[in-house]
Amino acid sequence: PSLDDEAKGTLIKYYIKTRNSFNQRQNNPRSADYGISQSDKNQITEIPVTARALEALMRLTEAHARIHLRQIATVADAEVAKAIFMHWRNESNIRDESEFQTGMSQQKQSSTVRIIMQEISDANEGLMKMSQIIDAALVEGISETIVRSAISNLHRGGTIYESQTGTYQWT
């Protein structure tokens, strides 16, 4: 089945509303149902919904229409898909989309990268090679992209500096 324009609009509005509600919570954590604890303001620690979630909602909508043997998915199908999606997120207590995709939140990943860096630094007289950090993080299930992002944030924030190409030290 294909989605009609109204069904697409319903899902896109839900996606935008969810993303915008995150931005409001980020700007005013007191009004949020959950706070954002972050030490570095440049680092977003929670991702409430991603484009993948929007694609999943569209597939759920199409599946609901298919169950009812319809060729066109309607707003009613989209509403059922939204209800299933919200129920699943509430039951699973998933607030951070990155946590679902990797098994740990972005904040926890960054924290783990920092711990890995400290261990490497302690073992190597304060020197931390990018390749060592990435290898250790991969063992922990953290992608190279997340490692590079965490290192970039620490570098930008002045917590570490690059003493040689690909080698870092704490400031």
mmCIF file of C-alpha atoms in Angstrom:
data_model
loop_
_atom_site.group_PDB
_atom_site.id
_atom_site.type_symbol
_atom_site.label_atom_id
_atom_site.label_comp_id
_atom_site.label_asym_id
_atom_site.label_seq_id
_atom_site.Cartn_x
_atom_site.Cartn_y
_atom_site.Cartn_z
ATOM 1 C CA PRO A 1 0.000 0.000 0.000
ATOM 2 C CA SER A 2 0.944 3.613 -0.463
ATOM 3 C CA LEU A 3 0.263 6.459 1.938
ATOM 4 C CA ASP A 4 -2.193 9.158 0.982
ATOM 5 C CA ASP A 5 -1.145 12.783 1.465
ATOM 6 C CA GLU A 6 -3.135 13.201 4.683
ATOM 7 C CA ALA A 7 -1.525 10.127 6.262
ATOM 8 C CA LYS A 8 1.944 11.377 5.300
ATOM 9 C CA GLY A 9 1.077 14.787 6.718
ATOM 10 C CA THR A 10 -0.083 13.261 10.006
ATOM 11 C CA LEU A 11 3.157 11.318 10.431
ATOM 12 C CA ILE A 12 5.359 14.246 9.451
ATOM 13 C CA LYS A 13 3.506 16.548 11.880
ATOM 14 C CA TYR A 14 4.047 14.006 14.677
ATOM 15 C CA TYR A 15 7.757 13.757 13.809
ATOM 16 C CA ILE A 16 8.204 17.549 13.734
ATOM 17 C CA LYS A 17 6.214 17.989 16.955
ATOM 18 C CA THR A 18 8.376 15.407 18.722
ATOM 19 C CA ARG A 19 11.613 17.004 17.484
ATOM 20 C CA ASN A 20 10.388 20.475 18.450
ATOM 21 C CA SER A 21 9.295 19.348 21.904
ATOM 22 C CA PHE A 22 12.858 18.094 22.423
ATOM 23 C CA ASN A 23 14.251 21.507 21.469
ATOM 24 C CA GLN A 24 11.899 23.155 23.984
ATOM 25 C CA ARG A 25 13.005 20.745 26.731
ATOM 26 C CA GLN A 26 16.622 21.394 25.810
ATOM 27 C CA ASN A 27 16.138 25.152 26.150
ATOM 28 C CA ASN A 28 14.065 24.870 29.326
ATOM 29 C CA PRO A 29 14.782 21.575 31.118
ATOM 30 C CA ARG A 30 12.562 22.503 34.088
ATOM 31 C CA SER A 31 9.472 22.199 31.897
ATOM 32 C CA ALA A 32 10.482 18.769 30.623
ATOM 33 C CA ASP A 33 9.239 15.429 31.762
ATOM 34 C CA TYR A 34 12.879 14.421 31.785
ATOM 35 C CA GLY A 35 15.935 16.600 32.106
ATOM 36 C CA ILE A 36 19.021 16.707 30.005
ATOM 37 C CA SER A 37 22.156 16.346 32.005
ATOM 38 C CA GLN A 38 25.122 17.464 30.023
ATOM 39 C CA SER A 39 28.444 18.889 30.966
ATOM 40 C CA ASP A 40 29.232 20.260 27.520
ATOM 41 C CA LYS A 41 26.553 22.492 26.007
ATOM 42 C CA ASN A 42 27.825 21.660 22.502
ATOM 43 C CA GLN A 43 27.009 18.001 23.040
ATOM 44 C CA ILE A 44 23.429 16.814 22.596
ATOM 45 C CA THR A 45 22.916 13.896 24.917
ATOM 46 C CA GLU A 46 19.443 12.707 23.938
ATOM 47 C CA ILE A 47 17.874 12.193 20.548
ATOM 48 C CA PRO A 48 14.109 11.773 20.955
ATOM 49 C CA VAL A 49 13.234 10.644 17.430
ATOM 50 C CA THR A 50 15.172 10.158 14.212
ATOM 51 C CA ALA A 51 14.342 9.921 10.534
ATOM 52 C CA ARG A 52 14.497 6.145 10.962
ATOM 53 C CA ALA A 53 11.585 6.392 13.367
ATOM 54 C CA LEU A 54 9.604 8.338 10.763
ATOM 55 C CA GLU A 55 10.321 5.599 8.223
ATOM 56 C CA ALA A 56 9.210 2.985 10.758
ATOM 57 C CA LEU A 57 5.969 4.891 11.329
ATOM 58 C CA MET A 58 5.342 4.914 7.590
ATOM 59 C CA ARG A 59 5.958 1.158 7.384
ATOM 60 C CA LEU A 60 3.610 0.556 10.342
ATOM 61 C CA THR A 61 0.964 2.663 8.614
ATOM 62 C CA GLU A 62 1.336 0.667 5.407
ATOM 63 C CA ALA A 63 1.225 -2.611 7.354
ATOM 64 C CA HIS A 64 -2.020 -1.619 9.070
ATOM 65 C CA ALA A 65 -3.580 -0.804 5.701
ATOM 66 C CA ARG A 66 -2.326 -4.121 4.308
ATOM 67 C CA ILE A 67 -3.950 -6.015 7.205
ATOM 68 C CA HIS A 68 -7.269 -4.486 6.160
ATOM 69 C CA LEU A 69 -6.557 -5.268 2.481
ATOM 70 C CA ARG A 70 -6.434 -1.612 1.408
ATOM 71 C CA GLN A 71 -4.182 -0.287 -1.350
ATOM 72 C CA ILE A 72 -4.058 3.211 0.168
ATOM 73 C CA ALA A 73 -3.056 3.891 3.777
ATOM 74 C CA THR A 74 -5.234 6.568 5.378
ATOM 75 C CA VAL A 75 -5.044 8.901 8.366
ATOM 76 C CA ALA A 76 -6.753 6.215 10.464
ATOM 77 C CA ASP A 77 -3.887 3.836 9.664
ATOM 78 C CA ALA A 78 -1.375 6.563 10.548
ATOM 79 C CA GLU A 79 -3.098 7.177 13.895
ATOM 80 C CA VAL A 80 -2.932 3.468 14.735
ATOM 81 C CA ALA A 81 0.765 3.429 13.784
ATOM 82 C CA LYS A 82 1.412 6.461 16.017
ATOM 83 C CA ALA A 83 -0.418 4.788 18.906
ATOM 84 C CA ILE A 84 1.617 1.590 18.504
ATOM 85 C CA PHE A 85 4.850 3.580 18.261
ATOM 86 C CA MET A 86 4.102 5.713 21.343
ATOM 87 C CA HIS A 87 2.992 2.664 23.326
ATOM 88 C CA TRP A 88 6.186 0.823 22.416
ATOM 89 C CA ARG A 89 8.376 3.801 23.399
ATOM 90 C CA ASN A 90 6.537 4.235 26.706
ATOM 91 C CA GLU A 91 6.616 0.530 27.561
ATOM 92 C CA SER A 92 10.293 0.262 26.654
ATOM 93 C CA ASN A 93 11.098 3.606 28.313
ATOM 94 C CA ILE A 94 12.962 4.773 25.219
ATOM 95 C CA ARG A 95 13.541 8.498 25.301
ATOM 96 C CA ASP A 96 16.804 8.541 23.413
ATOM 97 C CA GLU A 97 16.714 7.100 19.904
ATOM 98 C CA SER A 98 20.489 6.564 19.874
ATOM 99 C CA GLU A 99 20.132 4.295 22.906
ATOM 100 C CA PHE A 100 17.788 2.041 20.966
ATOM 101 C CA GLN A 101 20.093 1.874 17.957
ATOM 102 C CA THR A 102 23.314 1.177 19.892
ATOM 103 C CA GLY A 103 22.203 -0.213 23.238
ATOM 104 C CA MET A 104 23.415 2.799 25.190
ATOM 105 C CA SER A 105 22.611 6.490 25.147
ATOM 106 C CA GLN A 106 24.841 8.981 23.401
ATOM 107 C CA GLN A 107 25.712 10.444 26.794
ATOM 108 C CA LYS A 108 26.779 7.021 28.092
ATOM 109 C CA GLN A 109 28.777 6.384 24.914
ATOM 110 C CA SER A 110 30.634 9.680 25.326
ATOM 111 C CA SER A 111 31.264 8.878 28.970
ATOM 112 C CA THR A 112 32.587 5.429 28.038
ATOM 113 C CA VAL A 113 34.884 6.961 25.399
ATOM 114 C CA ARG A 114 36.224 9.313 28.048
ATOM 115 C CA ILE A 115 36.903 6.400 30.430
ATOM 116 C CA ILE A 116 38.656 4.516 27.616
ATOM 117 C CA MET A 117 40.761 7.586 26.896
ATOM 118 C CA GLN A 118 41.731 7.888 30.563
ATOM 119 C CA GLU A 119 42.781 4.217 30.697
ATOM 120 C CA ILE A 120 44.883 4.605 27.535
ATOM 121 C CA SER A 121 46.378 7.825 28.871
ATOM 122 C CA ASP A 122 47.313 6.176 32.176
ATOM 123 C CA ALA A 123 48.978 3.268 30.366
ATOM 124 C CA ASN A 124 50.902 5.442 27.880
ATOM 125 C CA GLU A 125 52.357 8.324 29.901
ATOM 126 C CA GLY A 126 49.482 10.645 29.037
ATOM 127 C CA LEU A 127 49.390 9.908 25.305
ATOM 128 C CA MET A 128 46.217 8.677 23.608
ATOM 129 C CA LYS A 129 46.402 7.510 19.991
ATOM 130 C CA MET A 130 43.200 7.791 18.000
ATOM 131 C CA SER A 131 43.622 4.231 16.691
ATOM 132 C CA GLN A 132 43.895 2.837 20.244
ATOM 133 C CA ILE A 133 40.816 4.748 21.362
ATOM 134 C CA ILE A 134 38.793 3.544 18.374
ATOM 135 C CA ASP A 135 39.897 -0.081 18.825
ATOM 136 C CA ALA A 136 38.998 -0.079 22.529
ATOM 137 C CA ALA A 137 35.656 1.624 21.839
ATOM 138 C CA LEU A 138 34.732 -0.895 19.132
ATOM 139 C CA VAL A 139 35.213 -3.660 21.699
ATOM 140 C CA GLU A 140 32.680 -1.807 23.895
ATOM 141 C CA GLY A 141 30.226 -1.596 20.976
ATOM 142 C CA ILE A 142 30.767 2.092 20.245
ATOM 143 C CA SER A 143 31.127 3.103 16.598
ATOM 144 C CA GLU A 144 34.091 4.967 15.180
ATOM 145 C CA THR A 145 31.789 7.872 14.309
ATOM 146 C CA ILE A 146 30.738 8.296 17.946
ATOM 147 C CA VAL A 147 34.378 8.098 19.084
ATOM 148 C CA ARG A 148 35.477 10.755 16.618
ATOM 149 C CA SER A 149 32.549 12.954 17.621
ATOM 150 C CA ALA A 150 33.355 12.606 21.333
ATOM 151 C CA ILE A 151 37.023 13.378 20.725
ATOM 152 C CA SER A 152 36.090 16.359 18.568
ATOM 153 C CA ASN A 153 33.842 17.707 21.338
ATOM 154 C CA LEU A 154 36.585 17.274 23.935
ATOM 155 C CA HIS A 155 39.108 18.924 21.615
ATOM 156 C CA ARG A 156 36.786 21.849 20.847
ATOM 157 C CA GLY A 157 36.033 22.259 24.540
ATOM 158 C CA GLY A 158 39.723 22.437 25.396
ATOM 159 C CA THR A 159 39.702 19.270 27.516
ATOM 160 C CA ILE A 160 42.274 17.585 25.256
ATOM 161 C CA TYR A 161 44.739 18.770 22.659
ATOM 162 C CA GLU A 162 46.392 17.079 19.700
ATOM 163 C CA SER A 163 50.104 16.881 20.529
ATOM 164 C CA GLN A 164 50.880 15.019 17.285
ATOM 165 C CA THR A 165 48.660 14.049 14.380
ATOM 166 C CA GLY A 166 46.293 11.387 15.701
ATOM 167 C CA THR A 167 47.676 11.577 19.253
ATOM 168 C CA TYR A 168 45.936 13.424 22.072
ATOM 169 C CA GLN A 169 46.752 14.497 25.613
ATOM 170 C CA TRP A 170 44.655 15.891 28.452
ATOM 171 C CA THR A 171 45.088 19.621 29.038
#
